[in-house]
Coordinates of C-alpha atoms in Angstrom, one line a residue:
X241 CA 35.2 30.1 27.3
X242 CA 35.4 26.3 28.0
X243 CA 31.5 25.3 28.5
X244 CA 31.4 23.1 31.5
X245 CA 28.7 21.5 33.2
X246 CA 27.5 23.0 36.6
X247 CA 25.3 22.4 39.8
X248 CA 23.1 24.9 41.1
X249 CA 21.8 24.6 44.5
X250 CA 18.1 24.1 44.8
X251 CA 17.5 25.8 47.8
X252 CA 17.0 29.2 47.1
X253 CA 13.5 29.7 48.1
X254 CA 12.2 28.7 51.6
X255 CA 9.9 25.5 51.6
X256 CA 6.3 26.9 52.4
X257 CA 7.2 30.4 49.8
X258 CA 4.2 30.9 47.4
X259 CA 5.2 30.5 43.8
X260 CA 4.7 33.7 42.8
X261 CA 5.6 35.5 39.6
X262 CA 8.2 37.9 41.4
X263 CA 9.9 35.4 43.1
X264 CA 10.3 33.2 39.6
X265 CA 11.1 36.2 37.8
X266 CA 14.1 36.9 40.6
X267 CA 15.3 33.2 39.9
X268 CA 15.2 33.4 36.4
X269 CA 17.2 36.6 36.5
X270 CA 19.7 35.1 38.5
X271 CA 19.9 32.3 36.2
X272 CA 20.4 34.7 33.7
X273 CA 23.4 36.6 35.2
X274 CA 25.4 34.0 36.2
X275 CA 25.3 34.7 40.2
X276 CA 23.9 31.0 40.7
X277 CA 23.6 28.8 37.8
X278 CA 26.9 30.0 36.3
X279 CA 29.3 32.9 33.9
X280 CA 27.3 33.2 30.9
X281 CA 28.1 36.7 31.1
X282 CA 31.8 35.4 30.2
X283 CA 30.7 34.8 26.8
X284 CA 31.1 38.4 24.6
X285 CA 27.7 39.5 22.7
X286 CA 28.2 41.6 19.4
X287 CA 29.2 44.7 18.7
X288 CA 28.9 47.4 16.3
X289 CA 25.1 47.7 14.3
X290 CA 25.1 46.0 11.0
X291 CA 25.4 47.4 7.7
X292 CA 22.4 48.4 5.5
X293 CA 22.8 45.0 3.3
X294 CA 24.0 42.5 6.3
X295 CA 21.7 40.7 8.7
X296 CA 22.7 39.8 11.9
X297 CA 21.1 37.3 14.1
X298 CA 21.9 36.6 17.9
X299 CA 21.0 32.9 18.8
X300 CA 20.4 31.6 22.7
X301 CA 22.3 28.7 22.0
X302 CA 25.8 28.1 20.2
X303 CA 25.8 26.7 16.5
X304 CA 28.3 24.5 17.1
X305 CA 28.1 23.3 13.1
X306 CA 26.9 23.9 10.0
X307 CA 25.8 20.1 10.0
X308 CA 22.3 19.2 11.0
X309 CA 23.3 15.9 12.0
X310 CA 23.7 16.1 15.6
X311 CA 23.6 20.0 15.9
X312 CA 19.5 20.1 15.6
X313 CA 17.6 23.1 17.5
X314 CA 15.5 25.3 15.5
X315 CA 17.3 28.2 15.1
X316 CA 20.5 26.2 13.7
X317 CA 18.6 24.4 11.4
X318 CA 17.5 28.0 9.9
X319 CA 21.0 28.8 9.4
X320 CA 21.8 25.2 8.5
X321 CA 19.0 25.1 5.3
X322 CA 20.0 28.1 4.2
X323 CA 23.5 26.6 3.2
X324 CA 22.5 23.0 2.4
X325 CA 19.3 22.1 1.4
X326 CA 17.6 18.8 1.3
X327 CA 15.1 17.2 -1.2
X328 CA 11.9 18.4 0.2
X329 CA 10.9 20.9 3.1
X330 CA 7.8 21.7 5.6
X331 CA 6.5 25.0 4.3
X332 CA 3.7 26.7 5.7
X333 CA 0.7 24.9 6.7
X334 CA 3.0 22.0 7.7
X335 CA 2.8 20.8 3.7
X336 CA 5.9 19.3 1.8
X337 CA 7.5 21.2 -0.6
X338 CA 9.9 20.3 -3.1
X339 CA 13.6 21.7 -3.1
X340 CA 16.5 20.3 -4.8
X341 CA 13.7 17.9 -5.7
X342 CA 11.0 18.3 -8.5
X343 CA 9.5 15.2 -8.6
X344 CA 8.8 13.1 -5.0
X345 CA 5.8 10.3 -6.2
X346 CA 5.7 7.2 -3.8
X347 CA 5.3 4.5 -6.7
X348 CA 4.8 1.6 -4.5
X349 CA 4.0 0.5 -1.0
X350 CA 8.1 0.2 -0.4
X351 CA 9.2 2.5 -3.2
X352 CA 9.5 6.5 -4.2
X353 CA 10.4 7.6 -7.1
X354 CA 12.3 10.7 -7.3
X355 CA 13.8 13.3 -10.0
X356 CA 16.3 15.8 -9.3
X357 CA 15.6 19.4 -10.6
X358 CA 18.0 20.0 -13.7
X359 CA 20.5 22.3 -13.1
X360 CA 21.1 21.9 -9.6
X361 CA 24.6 23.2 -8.7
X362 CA 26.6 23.7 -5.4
X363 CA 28.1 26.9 -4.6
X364 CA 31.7 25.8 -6.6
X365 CA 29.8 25.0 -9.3
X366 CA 29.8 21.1 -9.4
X367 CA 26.6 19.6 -10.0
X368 CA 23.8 18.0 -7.5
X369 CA 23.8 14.6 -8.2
X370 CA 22.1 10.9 -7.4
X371 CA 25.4 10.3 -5.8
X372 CA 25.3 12.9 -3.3
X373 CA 21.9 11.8 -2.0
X374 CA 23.1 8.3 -1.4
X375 CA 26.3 9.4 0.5
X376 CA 24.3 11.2 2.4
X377 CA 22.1 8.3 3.9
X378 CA 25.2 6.5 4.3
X379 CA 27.2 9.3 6.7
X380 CA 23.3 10.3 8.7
X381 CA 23.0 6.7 9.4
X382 CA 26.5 6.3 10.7
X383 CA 26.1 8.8 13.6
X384 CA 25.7 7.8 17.2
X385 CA 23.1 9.9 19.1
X386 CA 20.9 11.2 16.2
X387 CA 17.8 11.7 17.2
X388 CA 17.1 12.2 13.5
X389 CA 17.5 8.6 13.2
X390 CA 15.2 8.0 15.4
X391 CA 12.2 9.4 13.5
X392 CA 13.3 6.7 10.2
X393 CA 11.4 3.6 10.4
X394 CA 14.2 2.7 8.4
X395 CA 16.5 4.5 6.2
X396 CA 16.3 4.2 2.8
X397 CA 18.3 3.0 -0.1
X398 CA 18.9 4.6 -3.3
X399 CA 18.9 2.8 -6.8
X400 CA 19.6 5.0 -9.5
X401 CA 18.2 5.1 -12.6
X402 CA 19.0 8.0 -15.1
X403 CA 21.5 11.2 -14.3
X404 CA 18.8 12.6 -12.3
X405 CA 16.1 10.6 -11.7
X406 CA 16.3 7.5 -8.6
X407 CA 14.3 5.3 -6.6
X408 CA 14.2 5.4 -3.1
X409 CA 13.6 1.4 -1.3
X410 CA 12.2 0.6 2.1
X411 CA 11.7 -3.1 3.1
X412 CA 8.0 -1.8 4.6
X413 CA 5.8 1.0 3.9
X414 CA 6.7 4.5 4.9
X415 CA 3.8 6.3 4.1
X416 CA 6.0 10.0 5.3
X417 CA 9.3 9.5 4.0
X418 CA 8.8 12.5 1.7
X419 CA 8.3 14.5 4.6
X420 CA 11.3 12.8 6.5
X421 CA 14.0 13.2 3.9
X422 CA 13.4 17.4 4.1
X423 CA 15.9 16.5 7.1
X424 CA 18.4 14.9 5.5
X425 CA 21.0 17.6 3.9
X426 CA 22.8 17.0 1.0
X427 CA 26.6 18.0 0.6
X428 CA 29.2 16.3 -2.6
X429 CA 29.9 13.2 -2.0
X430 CA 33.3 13.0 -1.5
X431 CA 33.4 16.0 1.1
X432 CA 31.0 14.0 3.3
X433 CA 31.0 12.5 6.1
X434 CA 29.7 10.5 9.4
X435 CA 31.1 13.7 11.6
X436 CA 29.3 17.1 11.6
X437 CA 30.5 19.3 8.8
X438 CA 32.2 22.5 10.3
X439 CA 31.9 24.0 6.7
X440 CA 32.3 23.3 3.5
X441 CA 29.8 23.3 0.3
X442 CA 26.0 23.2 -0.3
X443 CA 23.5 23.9 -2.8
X444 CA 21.8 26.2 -0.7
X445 CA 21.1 30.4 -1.5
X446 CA 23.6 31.5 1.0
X447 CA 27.8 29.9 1.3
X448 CA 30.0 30.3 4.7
X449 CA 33.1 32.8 4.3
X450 CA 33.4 33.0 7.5
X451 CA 33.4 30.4 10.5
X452 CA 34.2 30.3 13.7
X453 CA 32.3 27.2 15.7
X454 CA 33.9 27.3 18.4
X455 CA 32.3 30.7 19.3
X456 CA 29.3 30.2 17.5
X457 CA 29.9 32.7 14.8
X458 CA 29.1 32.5 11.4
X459 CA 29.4 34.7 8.1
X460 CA 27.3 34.1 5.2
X461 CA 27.3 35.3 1.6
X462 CA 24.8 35.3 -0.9
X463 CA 25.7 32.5 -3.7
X464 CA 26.3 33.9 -7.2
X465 CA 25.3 30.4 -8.2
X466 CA 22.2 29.5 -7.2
X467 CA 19.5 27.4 -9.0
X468 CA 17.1 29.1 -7.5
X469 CA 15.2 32.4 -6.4
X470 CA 18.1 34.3 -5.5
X471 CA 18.8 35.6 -1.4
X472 CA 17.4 39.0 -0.7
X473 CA 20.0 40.0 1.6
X474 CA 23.7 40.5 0.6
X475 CA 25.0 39.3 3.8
X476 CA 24.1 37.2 7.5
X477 CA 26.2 37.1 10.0
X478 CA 25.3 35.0 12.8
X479 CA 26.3 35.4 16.7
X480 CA 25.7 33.6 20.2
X481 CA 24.5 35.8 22.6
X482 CA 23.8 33.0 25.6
X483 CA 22.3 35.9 27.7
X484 CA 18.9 36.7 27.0
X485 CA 19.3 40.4 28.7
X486 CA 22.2 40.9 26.7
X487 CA 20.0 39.5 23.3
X488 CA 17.2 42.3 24.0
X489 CA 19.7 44.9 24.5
X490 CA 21.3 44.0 21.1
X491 CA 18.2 44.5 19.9
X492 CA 16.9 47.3 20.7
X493 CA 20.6 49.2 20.3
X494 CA 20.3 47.8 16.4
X495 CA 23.0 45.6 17.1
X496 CA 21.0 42.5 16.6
X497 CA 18.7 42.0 13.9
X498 CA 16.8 38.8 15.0
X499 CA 16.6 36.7 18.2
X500 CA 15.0 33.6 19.0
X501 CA 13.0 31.4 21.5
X502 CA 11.9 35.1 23.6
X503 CA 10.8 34.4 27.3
X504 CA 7.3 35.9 27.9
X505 CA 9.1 38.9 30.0
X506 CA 11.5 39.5 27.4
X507 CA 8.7 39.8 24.8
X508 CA 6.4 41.8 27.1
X509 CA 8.7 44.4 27.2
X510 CA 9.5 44.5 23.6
X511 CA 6.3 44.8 22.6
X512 CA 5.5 48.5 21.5
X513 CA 8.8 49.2 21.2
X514 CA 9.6 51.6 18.3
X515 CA 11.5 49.8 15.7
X516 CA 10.8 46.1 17.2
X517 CA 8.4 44.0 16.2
X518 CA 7.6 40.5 17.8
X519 CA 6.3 37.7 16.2
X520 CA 4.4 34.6 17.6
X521 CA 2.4 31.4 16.3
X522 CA 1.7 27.9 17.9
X523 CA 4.4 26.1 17.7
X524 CA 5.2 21.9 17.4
X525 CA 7.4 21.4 19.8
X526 CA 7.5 19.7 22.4
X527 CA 8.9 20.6 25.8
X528 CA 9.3 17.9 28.6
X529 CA 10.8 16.7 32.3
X530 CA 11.8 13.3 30.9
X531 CA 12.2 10.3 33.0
X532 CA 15.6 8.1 32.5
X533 CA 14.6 5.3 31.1
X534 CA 18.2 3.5 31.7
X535 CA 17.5 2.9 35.4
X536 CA 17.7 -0.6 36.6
X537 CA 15.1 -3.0 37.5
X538 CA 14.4 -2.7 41.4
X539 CA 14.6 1.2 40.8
X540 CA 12.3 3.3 41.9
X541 CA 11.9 5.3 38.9
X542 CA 11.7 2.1 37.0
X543 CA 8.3 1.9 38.3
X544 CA 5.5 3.6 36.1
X545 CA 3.3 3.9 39.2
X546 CA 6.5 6.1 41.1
X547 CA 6.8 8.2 37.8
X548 CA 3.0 8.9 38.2
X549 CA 3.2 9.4 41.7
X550 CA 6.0 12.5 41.2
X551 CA 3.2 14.3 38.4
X552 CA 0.9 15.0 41.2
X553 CA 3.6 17.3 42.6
X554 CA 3.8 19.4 39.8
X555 CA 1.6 22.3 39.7
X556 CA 1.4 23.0 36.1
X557 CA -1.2 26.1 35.9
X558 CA 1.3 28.2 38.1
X559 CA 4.2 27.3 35.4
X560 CA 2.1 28.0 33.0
X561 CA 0.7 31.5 34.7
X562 CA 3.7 32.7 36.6
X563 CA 6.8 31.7 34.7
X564 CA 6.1 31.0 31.3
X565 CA 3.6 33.7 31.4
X566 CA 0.8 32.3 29.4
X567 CA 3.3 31.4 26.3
X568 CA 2.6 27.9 26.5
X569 CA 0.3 25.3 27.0
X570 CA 0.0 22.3 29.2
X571 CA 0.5 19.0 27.3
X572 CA -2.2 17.0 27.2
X573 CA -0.7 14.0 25.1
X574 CA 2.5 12.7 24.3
X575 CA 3.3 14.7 20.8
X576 CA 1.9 18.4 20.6
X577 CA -1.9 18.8 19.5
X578 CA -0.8 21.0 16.4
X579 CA 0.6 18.1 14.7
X580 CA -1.3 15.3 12.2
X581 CA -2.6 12.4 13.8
X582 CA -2.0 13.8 17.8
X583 CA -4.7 13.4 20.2
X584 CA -5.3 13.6 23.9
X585 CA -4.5 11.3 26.4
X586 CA -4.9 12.8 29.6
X587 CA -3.7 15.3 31.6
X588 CA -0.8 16.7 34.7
X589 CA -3.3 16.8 38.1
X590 CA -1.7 18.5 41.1
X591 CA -2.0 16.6 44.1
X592 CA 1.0 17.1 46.7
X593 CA -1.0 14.9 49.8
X594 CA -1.4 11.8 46.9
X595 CA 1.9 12.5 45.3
X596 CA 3.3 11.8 49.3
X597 CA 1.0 9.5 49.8
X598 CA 1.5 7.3 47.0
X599 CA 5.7 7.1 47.2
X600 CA 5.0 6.2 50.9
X601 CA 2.5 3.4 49.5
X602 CA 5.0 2.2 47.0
X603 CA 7.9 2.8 49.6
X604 CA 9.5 5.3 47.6
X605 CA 9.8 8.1 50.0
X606 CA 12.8 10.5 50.5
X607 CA 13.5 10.7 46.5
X608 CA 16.6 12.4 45.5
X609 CA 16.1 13.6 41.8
X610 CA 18.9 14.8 40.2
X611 CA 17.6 16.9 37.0
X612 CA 19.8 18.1 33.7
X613 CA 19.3 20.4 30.8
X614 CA 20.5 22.8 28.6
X615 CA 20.6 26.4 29.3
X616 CA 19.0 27.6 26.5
X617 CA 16.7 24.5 25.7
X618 CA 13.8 26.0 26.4
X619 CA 12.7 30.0 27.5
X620 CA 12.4 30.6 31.2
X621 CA 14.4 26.8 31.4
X622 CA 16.3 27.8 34.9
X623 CA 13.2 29.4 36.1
X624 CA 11.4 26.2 35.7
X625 CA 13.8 24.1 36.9
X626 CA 14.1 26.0 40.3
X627 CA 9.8 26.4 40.7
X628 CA 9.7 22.1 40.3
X629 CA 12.9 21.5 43.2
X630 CA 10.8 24.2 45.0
X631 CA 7.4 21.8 44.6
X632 CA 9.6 18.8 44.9
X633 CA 10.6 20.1 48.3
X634 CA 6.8 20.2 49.2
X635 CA 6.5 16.4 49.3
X636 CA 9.7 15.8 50.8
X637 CA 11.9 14.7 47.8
X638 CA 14.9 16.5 47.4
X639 CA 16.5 17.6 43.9
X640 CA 20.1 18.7 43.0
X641 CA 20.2 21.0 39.5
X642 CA 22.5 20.3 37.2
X643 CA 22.8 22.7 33.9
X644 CA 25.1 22.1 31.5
X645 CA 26.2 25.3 29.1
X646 CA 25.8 25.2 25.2
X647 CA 28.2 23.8 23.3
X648 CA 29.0 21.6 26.5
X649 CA 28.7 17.7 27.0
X650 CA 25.1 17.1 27.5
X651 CA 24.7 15.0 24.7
X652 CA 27.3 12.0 26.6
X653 CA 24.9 12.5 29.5
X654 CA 21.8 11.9 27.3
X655 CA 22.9 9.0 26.1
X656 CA 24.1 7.5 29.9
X657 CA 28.0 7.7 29.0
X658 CA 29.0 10.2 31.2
X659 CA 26.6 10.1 34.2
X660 CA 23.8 9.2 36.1
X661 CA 20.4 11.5 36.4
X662 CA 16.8 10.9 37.0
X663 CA 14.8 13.9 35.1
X664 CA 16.0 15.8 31.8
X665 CA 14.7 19.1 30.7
X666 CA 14.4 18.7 26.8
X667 CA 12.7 19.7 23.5
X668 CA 11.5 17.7 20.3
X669 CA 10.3 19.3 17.2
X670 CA 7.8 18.1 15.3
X671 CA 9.8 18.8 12.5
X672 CA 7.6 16.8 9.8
X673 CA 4.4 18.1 10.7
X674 CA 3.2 14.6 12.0
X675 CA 2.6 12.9 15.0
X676 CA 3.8 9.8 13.7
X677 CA 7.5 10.5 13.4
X678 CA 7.9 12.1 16.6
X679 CA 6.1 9.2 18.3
X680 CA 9.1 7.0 16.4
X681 CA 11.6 9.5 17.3
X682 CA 10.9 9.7 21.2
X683 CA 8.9 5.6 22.0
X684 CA 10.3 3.7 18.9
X685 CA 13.6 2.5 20.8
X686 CA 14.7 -0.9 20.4
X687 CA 17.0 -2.8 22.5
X688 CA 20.2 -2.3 19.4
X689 CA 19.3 1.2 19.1
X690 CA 20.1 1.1 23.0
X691 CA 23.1 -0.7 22.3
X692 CA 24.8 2.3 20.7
X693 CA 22.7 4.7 22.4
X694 CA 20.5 5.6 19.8
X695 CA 17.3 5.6 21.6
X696 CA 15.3 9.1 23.4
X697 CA 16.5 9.0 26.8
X698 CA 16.5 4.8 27.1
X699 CA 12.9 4.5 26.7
X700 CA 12.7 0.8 25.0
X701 CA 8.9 -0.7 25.8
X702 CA 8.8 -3.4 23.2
X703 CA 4.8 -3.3 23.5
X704 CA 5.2 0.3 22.2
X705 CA 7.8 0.1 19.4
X706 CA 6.0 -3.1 18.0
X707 CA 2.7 -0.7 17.8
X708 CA 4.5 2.4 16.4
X709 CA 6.1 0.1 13.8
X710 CA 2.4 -1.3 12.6
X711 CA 1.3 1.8 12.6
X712 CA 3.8 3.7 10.5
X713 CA 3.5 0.7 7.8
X714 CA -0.1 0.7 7.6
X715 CA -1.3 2.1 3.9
X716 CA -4.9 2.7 5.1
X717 CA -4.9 6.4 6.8
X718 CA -8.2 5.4 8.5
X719 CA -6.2 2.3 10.0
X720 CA -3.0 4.1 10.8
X721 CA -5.2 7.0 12.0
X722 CA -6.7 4.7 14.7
X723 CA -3.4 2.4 15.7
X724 CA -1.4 5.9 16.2
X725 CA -4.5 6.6 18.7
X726 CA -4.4 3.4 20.6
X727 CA -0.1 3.6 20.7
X728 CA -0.6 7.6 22.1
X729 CA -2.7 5.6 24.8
X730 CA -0.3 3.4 25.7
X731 CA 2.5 5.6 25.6
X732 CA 0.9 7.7 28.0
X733 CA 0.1 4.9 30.3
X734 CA 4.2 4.8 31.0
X735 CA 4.3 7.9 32.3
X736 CA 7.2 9.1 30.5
X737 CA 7.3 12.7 31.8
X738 CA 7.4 14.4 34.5
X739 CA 5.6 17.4 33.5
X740 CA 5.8 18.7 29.3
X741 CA 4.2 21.8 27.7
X742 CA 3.9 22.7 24.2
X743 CA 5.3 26.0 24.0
X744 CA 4.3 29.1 21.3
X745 CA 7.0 30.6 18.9
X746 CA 8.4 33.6 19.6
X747 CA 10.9 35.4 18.2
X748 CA 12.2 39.3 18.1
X749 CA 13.5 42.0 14.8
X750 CA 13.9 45.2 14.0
X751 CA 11.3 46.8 11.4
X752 CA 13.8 47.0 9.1
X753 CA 13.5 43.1 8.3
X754 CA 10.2 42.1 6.2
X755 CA 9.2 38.8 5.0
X756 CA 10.3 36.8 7.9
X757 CA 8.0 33.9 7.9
X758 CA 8.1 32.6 11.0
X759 CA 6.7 28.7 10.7
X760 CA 5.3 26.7 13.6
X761 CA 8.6 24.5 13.5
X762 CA 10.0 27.7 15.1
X763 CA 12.1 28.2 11.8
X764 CA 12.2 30.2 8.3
X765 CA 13.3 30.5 5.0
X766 CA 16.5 32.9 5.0
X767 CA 16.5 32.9 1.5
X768 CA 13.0 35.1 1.6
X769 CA 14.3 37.6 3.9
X770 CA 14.9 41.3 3.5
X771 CA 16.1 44.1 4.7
X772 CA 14.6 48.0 4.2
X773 CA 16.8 50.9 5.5

């Protein structure tokens, strides 16, 4: 199947129709069986019920790579760690924990000094070295469209000093850059490289044998070498399913072990189910409309006050109650609440008479909004996106839907190389535990990060990024504690959104998988998993 991007026509429920559940529900079914936003159904599901020793997971979206560097969403990055590993991790209760690491000490205000664990070994055999971590810096910080870059202040450099022991340099303080570097996977040296790595080796408890990224499919093995505790199941095998239908059928059949990001329906009528058990916790994420921020001046979504003025026609409660069913919360700053260092900074108010009112004031009336996304970017994401054109209708602005298929070319259109659009449908993980990088990773953008297209969405606000940077630099944690407060503020202030939520994590197995783990970065540790007949 050759993912393509397609419209979907926004009209499908008359202008003055209530927003009620059923009539969401009907949307998002229809989303979900291709008869108006597109063939999903063209792409197979599995087949056959895995063996006593193999577990099989069905993902929503396509893992595209076995790379982290562009190919980021939280289920991949399960699958990713589990082949290579980084120096540190976010374990449970958000705190860092070492991996191919055993030593992690900041030793400075601009320096860390870190010791590789001895014995260290890739799946071949060869050895983990100081090498490998600096090649690896080198290749992350040569791709275009990271949005791991994005959470770096800077990256650092490495200056060796013993077989296994380095220091790590920044020109300023990076208070979290033990944190940051459990997203930086290592792989030898000389197999690396700027692309993303279809395959090859890692250090990790689990090696490919089989790949096929094209359809999303992966094989793993449990690694005869590994330094550490060693995999509990024999083998993973790892499937797109695109369909969510098609995911809870798997399921219950036995077909599928393990699926991810569950819509609030889906779950509802797992739960209870003999042999399925579903599992839920807050989650970091965030889940937004974002603005474009590469519009040009004389715009009108170049104007904060017209990106405030669209808020007001977004009724947020009935999101939350009739499509997302209660699975989510309302954002109420610009990071989610569960992480370090968030706080509130207001809130969405629904107000369709001042949302017309105030683009007539600001001569902005008779919007055309064309919104993008992901199928799969978020649960209920079609359903969503039709209830907003439906509320967008209600204060005369018209929107054209445009949803792109995994493994498709959303990414060019992200970055403003392929073509225009005024509202993306998007996630962010808080995938250090701390408000601070995922204020750098979405508001940090400078104008050379914009050059190559680098920043979240075009949002460069040179007030904000000069903020952010004192902030993350600042030793004191009362100090930082207080200048992240005052940037949130600000960031707020620019209306970046259009509506965002903070979503719970929820994910699916049979009761024949124990030990799961399911963190609030929507991920877990393979490694720990296991299987009883």
């Amino acid at each position: 199947m050759t993912p393509s991007p397609h419209h979907a026509p926004p009209d499908r429920l008359s202008p003055r129709e209530p927003l009620r559940r059923r009539t969401l529900l009907r949307l998002g079914a229809l989303g979900g069986t291709g008869l108006a936003l597109g063939p999903l159904s063209a792409c197979a599901g599995p087949t056959g019920a895995p063996g006593p020793g193999t577990l099989t997971l069905g993902l929503n979206r396509s893992l595209v790579s076995l790379d982290n560097k562009l190919n980021q969403f939280d289920a991949a990055v399960t699958v990713q760690r589990a082949v290579r590993e980084a120096l540190t991790r976010i374990g449970p209760g958000m705190r860092v924990q070492p991996v191919l690491a055993d030593r992690f000490t900041m030793t400075g205000p601009t320096v860390w000094s870190v010791r590789l664990r001895d014995g260290v070994r890739y799946s071949d055999g060869s050895p983990v070295t100081v090498e490998d971590v600096a090649i690896a810096l080198e290749m992350y910080g040569k791709v275009n469209g990271s949005f791991l870059l994005g959470l770096f202040p800077e990256l650092p450099t490495v200056e060796k000093t013993g077989e296994r022991t380095f220091r790590l340099h920044t020109r300023r303080p990076v208070t979290v850059l033990d944190r940051l570097m459990a997203n930086i996977h290592i792989t030898p040296a000389a197999a690396n490289r700027p692309e993303e790595l279809q395959s090859g080796v890692g250090s990790g408890p689990y090696k490919v044998i089989e790949a096929n990224s094209g359809a999303g499919e992966y094989t793993l093995a449990r690694n005869p070498r590994y330094w550490g505790r060693p995999a509990r199941v024999d083998t993973v095998r790892v499937r797109f399913v695109p369909e969510e239908a098609g995911r809870v059928i798997a399921l219950r059949s036995g077909e599928l072990d393990v699926v991810d990001t569950l819509t609030p329906d889906s779950a509802e009528q797992l739960t209870g189910l003999p042999g399925v058990v579903v599992e839920e916790t807050s989650g970091a994420r965030i889940n937004q409309l974002f603005y474009n921020f590469r519009k040009p001046r004389g715009h009108p979504l170049a104007d904060p006050r017209v990106r405030r003025a669209l808020t007001y026609a977004v009724d947020g409660d009935a999101l939350i109650r009739d499509v997302l069913t209660d699975s989510a919360e309302e954002a109420q700053g610009v990071v989610p609440l569960a992480l370090e260092g968030a706080i509130r900074t207001g809130g969405y108010t629904y107000d369709p008479g001042r949302a017309k009112a105030r683009l007539k004031a600001l001569g902005a009336e008779g919007l055309r909004i064309r919104v993008i996304w992901e199928s799969g970017e978020f649960a209920a994401d079609s359903s969503v996106m039709e209830a907003v054109a439906d509320m967008f209708r209600d204060i005369g602005v018209r929107a054209s839907l445009l949803q792109f298929e995994p493994g498709g070319d959303i990414l060019k259109w992200r970055q403003g190389r392929a073509g225009d659009w005024d509202v993306i449908g998007n996630g962010f993980p808080g995938t250090t535990g701390q408000a601070l990088t995922s204020l750098q990773g979405m508001y940090g953008g400078t104008p050379e990060r914009e050059r190559t297209r680098d920043t979240y969405m075009g949002y460069v606000v040179p007030d904000v990024q000069r903020r952010l940077e004192d902030a993350a630099t600042e030793t004191d944690a009362a100090a930082r504690d207080r200048k992240l407060a005052d940037v949130q503020h600000a960031i707020w202030n620019t209306w970046p959104s259009l509506w965002a939520f903070a979503p719970k994590t929820m994910l699916a197995r049979r009761d024949r998988v124990h030990d799961l783990g399911l963190l609030k970065l929507n991920s877990y540790d393979l490694s720990a998993v296991r299987l009883e007949a």
